[in-house]
Amino acid sequence: MMQSVLLTPTGRNFGNVVYRGGHAMMASSSASYSPTSSSSNNYNASSSGTTSRSLASIAVPRRCSSSSSALLSSSHSLLILGKPGGGKGTISGKILDDFPQFRHVSTGDELRRHVRNGTELGMEAKKYMDEGCLVPDRVMIDLVMGDAIEAIKSGQSLLLDGFPRTMEQAVALDRNLDVDLVINLCVPNDVIIDRISDRWIHPSSGRIYSYSYRPPKNAGYDDETGEPLVQRDDDKPESVLRRLEKYEAVTRPLVKYYEEKGVIQTFRGTMSDVIYPEVKRWLDDQLSEDINHPTLDSGFGMKKANA
């Protein structure tokens, strides 16, 4: 008898709930999936608020019908890509405010929580962290899937933050979870360098100041203690440029990978408040497909195992 189960790279069984294209079925159901050919979509948002679309229409994955009556919910897996200092956190916060069906999955937060709670995954990850090594992809994927299954059971969608970061991680994650929506934030390097290098901190409290939008009352000194502000080495222009160059080298194949899957949308601009309305409009378009064409296809992917 063939039973569909969710397996992680370490062989963990997350139950007999099957997701293909973001919609939940019981293990006895079946569904097909046929994506369209990919196309590269872009939005351009200027600071004046004008917007142009590079394509007349937005390509979305082709949806296939299913006779299954075990449809439980419609969920998606959304990934946001963006350069350091490119407004990814701001855009993520706005999405969570406007689309409450999404659960924020931060691999960094999850990793710290597991280590703090002394879980099996946390203890394994801590071994690598204590040795100054990167936590292996298989452990990070287990972290993501552990949180994902909770969202799946409650009918929520996922907003992935911090993973995958590389092509290898994306391919490994796809063995368990189909990322069906990808937002790529493209902000010019010079804007980011100006933005980050303008940042100064108060070391003991962590308070952050920016001379362009949140300056200290007295230049160079913390508002509350009067102690000197410092600039982190990572925030200096030459360090920021190196980080951006490294990000682009690592992320370029990842963008191409999701372009070939036909699930990525690029938004260009310099201000999050100008870019976000276009992000929201695109997400509204994508999510409205679930209402207008409810099927069993659109985001999560599960593996099958013989039982």
mmCIF file of C-alpha atoms in Angstrom:
data_model
loop_
_atom_site.group_PDB
_atom_site.id
_atom_site.type_symbol
_atom_site.label_atom_id
_atom_site.label_comp_id
_atom_site.label_asym_id
_atom_site.label_seq_id
_atom_site.Cartn_x
_atom_site.Cartn_y
_atom_site.Cartn_z
ATOM 1 C CA MET A 1 0.000 0.000 0.000
ATOM 2 C CA MET A 2 1.322 3.401 -0.962
ATOM 3 C CA GLN A 3 1.105 5.968 1.792
ATOM 4 C CA SER A 4 2.256 9.564 1.419
ATOM 5 C CA VAL A 5 4.317 10.915 4.272
ATOM 6 C CA LEU A 6 6.507 13.943 4.820
ATOM 7 C CA LEU A 7 10.173 13.095 5.227
ATOM 8 C CA THR A 8 13.064 15.380 6.075
ATOM 9 C CA PRO A 9 16.670 14.682 5.020
ATOM 10 C CA THR A 10 17.201 13.001 8.385
ATOM 11 C CA GLY A 11 14.242 10.700 7.836
ATOM 12 C CA ARG A 12 11.817 12.353 10.246
ATOM 13 C CA ASN A 13 8.172 11.503 9.574
ATOM 14 C CA PHE A 14 5.914 14.518 10.008
ATOM 15 C CA GLY A 15 2.698 12.582 9.491
ATOM 16 C CA ASN A 16 0.411 11.500 6.679
ATOM 17 C CA VAL A 17 -0.604 14.961 5.530
ATOM 18 C CA VAL A 18 0.263 15.519 1.888
ATOM 19 C CA TYR A 19 0.987 18.971 0.478
ATOM 20 C CA ARG A 20 1.471 19.631 -3.180
ATOM 21 C CA GLY A 21 1.048 23.171 -4.402
ATOM 22 C CA GLY A 22 0.227 24.403 -0.940
ATOM 23 C CA HIS A 23 -3.011 22.571 -0.404
ATOM 24 C CA ALA A 24 -3.470 19.896 2.225
ATOM 25 C CA MET A 25 -4.886 16.426 1.545
ATOM 26 C CA MET A 26 -4.978 13.235 3.499
ATOM 27 C CA ALA A 27 -2.516 10.539 2.514
ATOM 28 C CA SER A 28 -5.073 8.555 0.549
ATOM 29 C CA SER A 29 -5.734 11.442 -1.851
ATOM 30 C CA SER A 30 -3.878 12.103 -5.049
ATOM 31 C CA ALA A 31 -3.167 15.227 -7.069
ATOM 32 C CA SER A 32 -1.121 16.175 -10.085
ATOM 33 C CA TYR A 33 1.099 19.161 -10.587
ATOM 34 C CA SER A 34 2.070 20.828 -13.843
ATOM 35 C CA PRO A 35 3.911 24.131 -13.606
ATOM 36 C CA THR A 36 4.014 26.536 -16.505
ATOM 37 C CA SER A 37 7.193 27.566 -18.207
ATOM 38 C CA SER A 38 9.000 30.285 -16.309
ATOM 39 C CA SER A 39 9.176 33.959 -17.062
ATOM 40 C CA SER A 40 10.994 36.813 -15.406
ATOM 41 C CA ASN A 41 8.667 39.378 -13.845
ATOM 42 C CA ASN A 42 9.658 42.754 -12.527
ATOM 43 C CA TYR A 43 8.087 45.728 -10.865
ATOM 44 C CA ASN A 44 9.859 49.059 -10.786
ATOM 45 C CA ALA A 45 8.908 51.443 -8.001
ATOM 46 C CA SER A 46 10.351 54.929 -8.056
ATOM 47 C CA SER A 47 10.496 57.256 -5.077
ATOM 48 C CA SER A 48 7.841 59.420 -6.727
ATOM 49 C CA GLY A 49 5.383 56.572 -6.447
ATOM 50 C CA THR A 50 5.128 55.764 -10.160
ATOM 51 C CA THR A 51 5.249 52.113 -11.092
ATOM 52 C CA SER A 52 5.813 50.224 -14.326
ATOM 53 C CA ARG A 53 5.317 46.541 -15.032
ATOM 54 C CA SER A 54 7.744 44.853 -17.371
ATOM 55 C CA LEU A 55 5.086 42.292 -18.330
ATOM 56 C CA ALA A 56 1.481 42.914 -19.173
ATOM 57 C CA SER A 57 0.412 40.017 -17.019
ATOM 58 C CA ILE A 58 1.789 38.018 -14.141
ATOM 59 C CA ALA A 59 2.676 34.398 -14.786
ATOM 60 C CA VAL A 60 1.379 32.019 -12.162
ATOM 61 C CA PRO A 61 1.754 28.261 -11.911
ATOM 62 C CA ARG A 62 -0.813 26.282 -13.911
ATOM 63 C CA ARG A 63 -3.298 24.671 -11.575
ATOM 64 C CA CYS A 64 -4.654 21.171 -12.082
ATOM 65 C CA SER A 65 -7.941 19.818 -10.882
ATOM 66 C CA SER A 66 -8.331 16.979 -8.402
ATOM 67 C CA SER A 67 -11.274 14.824 -7.457
ATOM 68 C CA SER A 68 -10.153 14.626 -3.844
ATOM 69 C CA SER A 69 -12.715 15.728 -1.269
ATOM 70 C CA ALA A 70 -10.124 15.872 1.476
ATOM 71 C CA LEU A 71 -9.051 19.460 0.838
ATOM 72 C CA LEU A 72 -8.226 20.910 4.237
ATOM 73 C CA SER A 73 -6.816 24.349 3.517
ATOM 74 C CA SER A 74 -4.980 26.534 1.040
ATOM 75 C CA SER A 75 -1.449 27.415 2.091
ATOM 76 C CA HIS A 76 1.655 28.882 0.528
ATOM 77 C CA SER A 77 5.359 29.018 1.164
ATOM 78 C CA LEU A 78 6.695 32.535 0.588
ATOM 79 C CA LEU A 79 10.386 33.418 0.516
ATOM 80 C CA ILE A 80 11.756 36.968 0.572
ATOM 81 C CA LEU A 81 15.165 37.626 -0.942
ATOM 82 C CA GLY A 82 16.896 40.930 -0.343
ATOM 83 C CA LYS A 83 20.325 42.442 0.174
ATOM 84 C CA PRO A 84 21.499 43.276 3.694
ATOM 85 C CA GLY A 85 19.941 46.638 4.519
ATOM 86 C CA GLY A 86 17.562 46.357 1.564
ATOM 87 C CA GLY A 87 14.343 46.582 3.585
ATOM 88 C CA LYS A 88 13.583 42.867 3.812
ATOM 89 C CA GLY A 89 12.624 43.123 7.489
ATOM 90 C CA THR A 90 10.383 46.115 6.867
ATOM 91 C CA ILE A 91 8.593 44.432 3.950
ATOM 92 C CA SER A 92 8.200 41.198 5.940
ATOM 93 C CA GLY A 93 6.574 43.099 8.802
ATOM 94 C CA LYS A 94 4.110 44.784 6.465
ATOM 95 C CA ILE A 95 3.203 41.442 4.860
ATOM 96 C CA LEU A 96 2.502 39.908 8.272
ATOM 97 C CA ASP A 97 0.276 42.874 9.134
ATOM 98 C CA ASP A 98 -1.727 42.710 5.895
ATOM 99 C CA PHE A 99 -1.759 38.933 5.387
ATOM 100 C CA PRO A 100 -2.391 37.322 8.799
ATOM 101 C CA GLN A 101 -2.584 33.860 7.211
ATOM 102 C CA PHE A 102 1.221 33.866 7.020
ATOM 103 C CA ARG A 103 3.364 32.589 9.861
ATOM 104 C CA HIS A 104 6.839 34.092 10.117
ATOM 105 C CA VAL A 105 9.491 31.369 10.084
ATOM 106 C CA SER A 106 12.869 32.834 11.004
ATOM 107 C CA THR A 107 15.578 30.188 10.953
ATOM 108 C CA GLY A 108 17.744 32.366 13.179
ATOM 109 C CA ASP A 109 15.007 32.715 15.806
ATOM 110 C CA GLU A 110 14.132 29.013 15.572
ATOM 111 C CA LEU A 111 17.755 27.986 15.943
ATOM 112 C CA ARG A 112 18.210 30.092 19.078
ATOM 113 C CA ARG A 113 14.939 28.770 20.533
ATOM 114 C CA HIS A 114 15.936 25.138 20.054
ATOM 115 C CA VAL A 115 19.386 25.744 21.544
ATOM 116 C CA ARG A 116 17.864 27.584 24.504
ATOM 117 C CA ASN A 117 15.314 24.817 25.119
ATOM 118 C CA GLY A 118 17.888 22.050 24.761
ATOM 119 C CA THR A 119 15.943 20.129 22.099
ATOM 120 C CA GLU A 120 17.493 17.328 20.078
ATOM 121 C CA LEU A 121 17.910 19.632 17.095
ATOM 122 C CA GLY A 122 19.175 22.418 19.330
ATOM 123 C CA MET A 123 21.854 20.239 20.912
ATOM 124 C CA GLU A 124 23.006 19.018 17.506
ATOM 125 C CA ALA A 125 23.171 22.569 16.153
ATOM 126 C CA LYS A 126 25.016 23.786 19.248
ATOM 127 C CA LYS A 127 27.856 21.344 18.601
ATOM 128 C CA TYR A 128 28.579 23.029 15.288
ATOM 129 C CA MET A 129 28.083 26.533 16.678
ATOM 130 C CA ASP A 130 30.487 25.888 19.562
ATOM 131 C CA GLU A 131 33.106 24.780 17.057
ATOM 132 C CA GLY A 132 32.598 27.921 14.989
ATOM 133 C CA CYS A 133 31.161 25.901 12.092
ATOM 134 C CA LEU A 134 28.085 26.530 9.998
ATOM 135 C CA VAL A 135 25.051 24.490 10.999
ATOM 136 C CA PRO A 136 24.514 21.832 8.262
ATOM 137 C CA ASP A 137 21.697 22.331 5.784
ATOM 138 C CA ARG A 138 19.923 19.146 6.907
ATOM 139 C CA VAL A 139 19.619 20.539 10.457
ATOM 140 C CA MET A 140 18.352 23.895 9.201
ATOM 141 C CA ILE A 141 15.781 22.157 7.000
ATOM 142 C CA ASP A 142 14.551 20.130 9.977
ATOM 143 C CA LEU A 143 14.129 23.430 11.850
ATOM 144 C CA VAL A 144 12.084 24.889 8.998
ATOM 145 C CA MET A 145 9.964 21.774 8.576
ATOM 146 C CA GLY A 146 9.311 21.485 12.293
ATOM 147 C CA ASP A 147 7.723 24.929 12.276
ATOM 148 C CA ALA A 148 6.147 24.345 8.869
ATOM 149 C CA ILE A 149 4.171 21.333 10.007
ATOM 150 C CA GLU A 150 2.618 23.367 12.822
ATOM 151 C CA ALA A 151 1.532 25.980 10.293
ATOM 152 C CA ILE A 152 0.235 23.277 7.961
ATOM 153 C CA LYS A 153 -1.933 21.740 10.659
ATOM 154 C CA SER A 154 -3.443 25.131 11.495
ATOM 155 C CA GLY A 155 -4.013 26.005 7.833
ATOM 156 C CA GLN A 156 -1.450 28.815 7.813
ATOM 157 C CA SER A 157 1.016 29.796 5.110
ATOM 158 C CA LEU A 158 4.740 30.285 5.664
ATOM 159 C CA LEU A 159 6.851 33.415 5.343
ATOM 160 C CA LEU A 160 10.420 32.126 5.154
ATOM 161 C CA ASP A 161 13.115 34.429 6.524
ATOM 162 C CA GLY A 162 16.815 33.604 6.340
ATOM 163 C CA PHE A 163 16.610 30.247 4.550
ATOM 164 C CA PRO A 164 17.302 29.147 1.909
ATOM 165 C CA ARG A 165 20.231 31.469 1.244
ATOM 166 C CA THR A 166 22.097 29.416 -1.349
ATOM 167 C CA MET A 167 21.316 27.300 -4.387
ATOM 168 C CA GLU A 168 22.300 24.132 -2.531
ATOM 169 C CA GLN A 169 19.948 24.963 0.329
ATOM 170 C CA ALA A 170 17.087 25.693 -2.070
ATOM 171 C CA VAL A 171 17.475 22.345 -3.834
ATOM 172 C CA ALA A 172 17.671 20.510 -0.495
ATOM 173 C CA LEU A 173 14.601 22.317 0.833
ATOM 174 C CA ASP A 174 12.664 21.503 -2.343
ATOM 175 C CA ARG A 175 12.919 17.813 -1.509
ATOM 176 C CA ASN A 176 10.479 18.543 1.323
ATOM 177 C CA LEU A 177 8.793 21.874 0.696
ATOM 178 C CA ASP A 178 7.865 23.646 -2.517
ATOM 179 C CA VAL A 179 8.482 27.381 -2.304
ATOM 180 C CA ASP A 180 5.704 28.686 -4.538
ATOM 181 C CA LEU A 181 6.037 32.462 -4.002
ATOM 182 C CA VAL A 182 9.338 34.363 -4.032
ATOM 183 C CA ILE A 183 9.762 38.114 -3.595
ATOM 184 C CA ASN A 184 13.101 39.508 -4.743
ATOM 185 C CA LEU A 185 13.814 43.021 -3.456
ATOM 186 C CA CYS A 186 16.302 44.857 -5.647
ATOM 187 C CA VAL A 187 17.631 48.067 -4.101
ATOM 188 C CA PRO A 188 20.683 49.828 -5.621
ATOM 189 C CA ASN A 189 23.961 49.198 -3.800
ATOM 190 C CA ASP A 190 24.751 52.878 -3.357
ATOM 191 C CA VAL A 191 21.446 53.414 -1.562
ATOM 192 C CA ILE A 192 22.158 50.530 0.821
ATOM 193 C CA ILE A 193 25.733 51.651 1.464
ATOM 194 C CA ASP A 194 24.517 55.150 2.359
ATOM 195 C CA ARG A 195 21.774 53.703 4.529
ATOM 196 C CA ILE A 196 23.923 51.269 6.526
ATOM 197 C CA SER A 197 27.041 53.439 6.819
ATOM 198 C CA ASP A 198 24.819 56.151 8.290
ATOM 199 C CA ARG A 199 24.033 53.850 11.225
ATOM 200 C CA TRP A 200 25.635 54.356 14.645
ATOM 201 C CA ILE A 201 24.928 52.439 17.853
ATOM 202 C CA HIS A 202 25.131 52.779 21.608
ATOM 203 C CA PRO A 203 27.058 49.588 22.505
ATOM 204 C CA SER A 204 25.691 48.851 25.979
ATOM 205 C CA SER A 205 21.995 49.310 25.124
ATOM 206 C CA GLY A 206 21.969 48.440 21.424
ATOM 207 C CA ARG A 207 20.130 51.656 20.543
ATOM 208 C CA ILE A 208 20.567 52.476 16.870
ATOM 209 C CA TYR A 209 20.722 55.955 15.385
ATOM 210 C CA SER A 210 20.786 57.159 11.807
ATOM 211 C CA TYR A 211 21.748 60.685 10.922
ATOM 212 C CA SER A 212 19.367 60.649 7.967
ATOM 213 C CA TYR A 213 16.154 59.597 9.744
ATOM 214 C CA ARG A 214 16.768 59.122 13.491
ATOM 215 C CA PRO A 215 19.674 61.308 14.544
ATOM 216 C CA PRO A 216 20.831 61.641 18.180
ATOM 217 C CA LYS A 217 19.969 64.887 19.939
ATOM 218 C CA ASN A 218 23.680 65.593 20.291
ATOM 219 C CA ALA A 219 25.815 64.384 17.394
ATOM 220 C CA GLY A 220 27.923 61.410 18.395
ATOM 221 C CA TYR A 221 26.280 60.772 21.765
ATOM 222 C CA ASP A 222 23.467 58.546 23.091
ATOM 223 C CA ASP A 223 20.254 60.387 23.962
ATOM 224 C CA GLU A 224 19.701 58.665 27.303
ATOM 225 C CA THR A 225 23.178 58.187 28.750
ATOM 226 C CA GLY A 226 25.236 60.770 26.933
ATOM 227 C CA GLU A 227 27.810 58.071 26.186
ATOM 228 C CA PRO A 228 29.672 58.041 22.833
ATOM 229 C CA LEU A 229 28.147 56.260 19.856
ATOM 230 C CA VAL A 230 30.216 53.888 17.763
ATOM 231 C CA GLN A 231 30.047 52.519 14.248
ATOM 232 C CA ARG A 232 30.425 48.771 13.858
ATOM 233 C CA ASP A 233 33.114 47.599 11.468
ATOM 234 C CA ASP A 234 30.426 45.786 9.459
ATOM 235 C CA ASP A 235 28.606 49.097 8.933
ATOM 236 C CA LYS A 236 31.555 50.923 7.401
ATOM 237 C CA PRO A 237 31.185 51.593 3.651
ATOM 238 C CA GLU A 238 33.984 49.261 2.536
ATOM 239 C CA SER A 239 32.599 46.417 4.683
ATOM 240 C CA VAL A 240 29.064 46.968 3.406
ATOM 241 C CA LEU A 241 30.259 46.811 -0.189
ATOM 242 C CA ARG A 242 32.033 43.495 0.436
ATOM 243 C CA ARG A 243 28.889 42.038 2.010
ATOM 244 C CA LEU A 244 26.776 43.163 -0.943
ATOM 245 C CA GLU A 245 29.181 41.673 -3.469
ATOM 246 C CA LYS A 246 29.196 38.377 -1.582
ATOM 247 C CA TYR A 247 25.398 38.378 -1.344
ATOM 248 C CA GLU A 248 24.997 38.948 -5.069
ATOM 249 C CA ALA A 249 27.458 36.185 -5.957
ATOM 250 C CA VAL A 250 25.635 33.680 -3.740
ATOM 251 C CA THR A 251 22.091 34.790 -4.564
ATOM 252 C CA ARG A 252 22.349 35.175 -8.340
ATOM 253 C CA PRO A 253 22.011 31.394 -8.984
ATOM 254 C CA LEU A 254 19.178 31.259 -6.454
ATOM 255 C CA VAL A 255 17.238 33.951 -8.329
ATOM 256 C CA LYS A 256 17.769 32.081 -11.601
ATOM 257 C CA TYR A 257 16.607 28.846 -9.976
ATOM 258 C CA TYR A 258 13.296 30.380 -8.903
ATOM 259 C CA GLU A 259 12.922 32.161 -12.240
ATOM 260 C CA GLU A 260 13.087 28.779 -13.959
ATOM 261 C CA LYS A 261 10.373 27.538 -11.598
ATOM 262 C CA GLY A 262 8.230 30.543 -12.543
ATOM 263 C CA VAL A 263 7.553 31.609 -8.959
ATOM 264 C CA ILE A 264 9.696 34.726 -8.444
ATOM 265 C CA GLN A 265 8.761 38.386 -8.712
ATOM 266 C CA THR A 266 11.380 41.160 -8.587
ATOM 267 C CA PHE A 267 10.564 44.567 -7.134
ATOM 268 C CA ARG A 268 12.946 47.464 -7.767
ATOM 269 C CA GLY A 269 13.122 50.735 -5.888
ATOM 270 C CA THR A 270 14.824 52.698 -3.165
ATOM 271 C CA MET A 271 12.141 53.082 -0.475
ATOM 272 C CA SER A 272 10.207 50.301 1.261
ATOM 273 C CA ASP A 273 7.093 52.461 1.595
ATOM 274 C CA VAL A 274 7.032 52.853 -2.191
ATOM 275 C CA ILE A 275 7.932 49.250 -3.018
ATOM 276 C CA TYR A 276 5.488 47.616 -0.610
ATOM 277 C CA PRO A 277 2.198 48.665 -2.308
ATOM 278 C CA GLU A 278 3.388 46.778 -5.399
ATOM 279 C CA VAL A 279 4.364 43.785 -3.283
ATOM 280 C CA LYS A 280 0.907 43.819 -1.704
ATOM 281 C CA ARG A 281 -0.820 44.117 -5.087
ATOM 282 C CA TRP A 282 1.143 41.148 -6.426
ATOM 283 C CA LEU A 283 0.407 39.017 -3.367
ATOM 284 C CA ASP A 284 -3.275 39.929 -3.587
ATOM 285 C CA ASP A 285 -3.251 38.741 -7.217
ATOM 286 C CA GLN A 286 -1.537 35.465 -6.344
ATOM 287 C CA LEU A 287 -3.664 34.673 -3.317
ATOM 288 C CA SER A 288 -6.891 35.558 -5.128
ATOM 289 C CA GLU A 289 -6.224 32.542 -7.362
ATOM 290 C CA ASP A 290 -7.064 30.322 -4.383
ATOM 291 C CA ILE A 291 -10.487 31.934 -4.118
ATOM 292 C CA ASN A 292 -11.250 32.008 -7.836
ATOM 293 C CA HIS A 293 -9.738 28.614 -8.704
ATOM 294 C CA PRO A 294 -9.608 26.415 -5.614
ATOM 295 C CA THR A 295 -7.589 23.286 -6.425
ATOM 296 C CA LEU A 296 -4.950 21.123 -4.854
ATOM 297 C CA ASP A 297 -1.984 22.911 -6.419
ATOM 298 C CA SER A 298 0.127 25.883 -5.442
ATOM 299 C CA GLY A 299 2.987 25.641 -2.866
ATOM 300 C CA PHE A 300 4.063 22.912 -0.502
ATOM 301 C CA GLY A 301 5.719 19.731 -1.763
ATOM 302 C CA MET A 302 5.848 16.424 0.015
ATOM 303 C CA LYS A 303 7.820 13.248 -0.521
ATOM 304 C CA LYS A 304 6.292 9.808 -0.817
ATOM 305 C CA ALA A 305 7.450 6.668 0.923
ATOM 306 C CA ASN A 306 6.212 3.124 0.672
ATOM 307 C CA ALA A 307 4.503 1.980 3.835
#
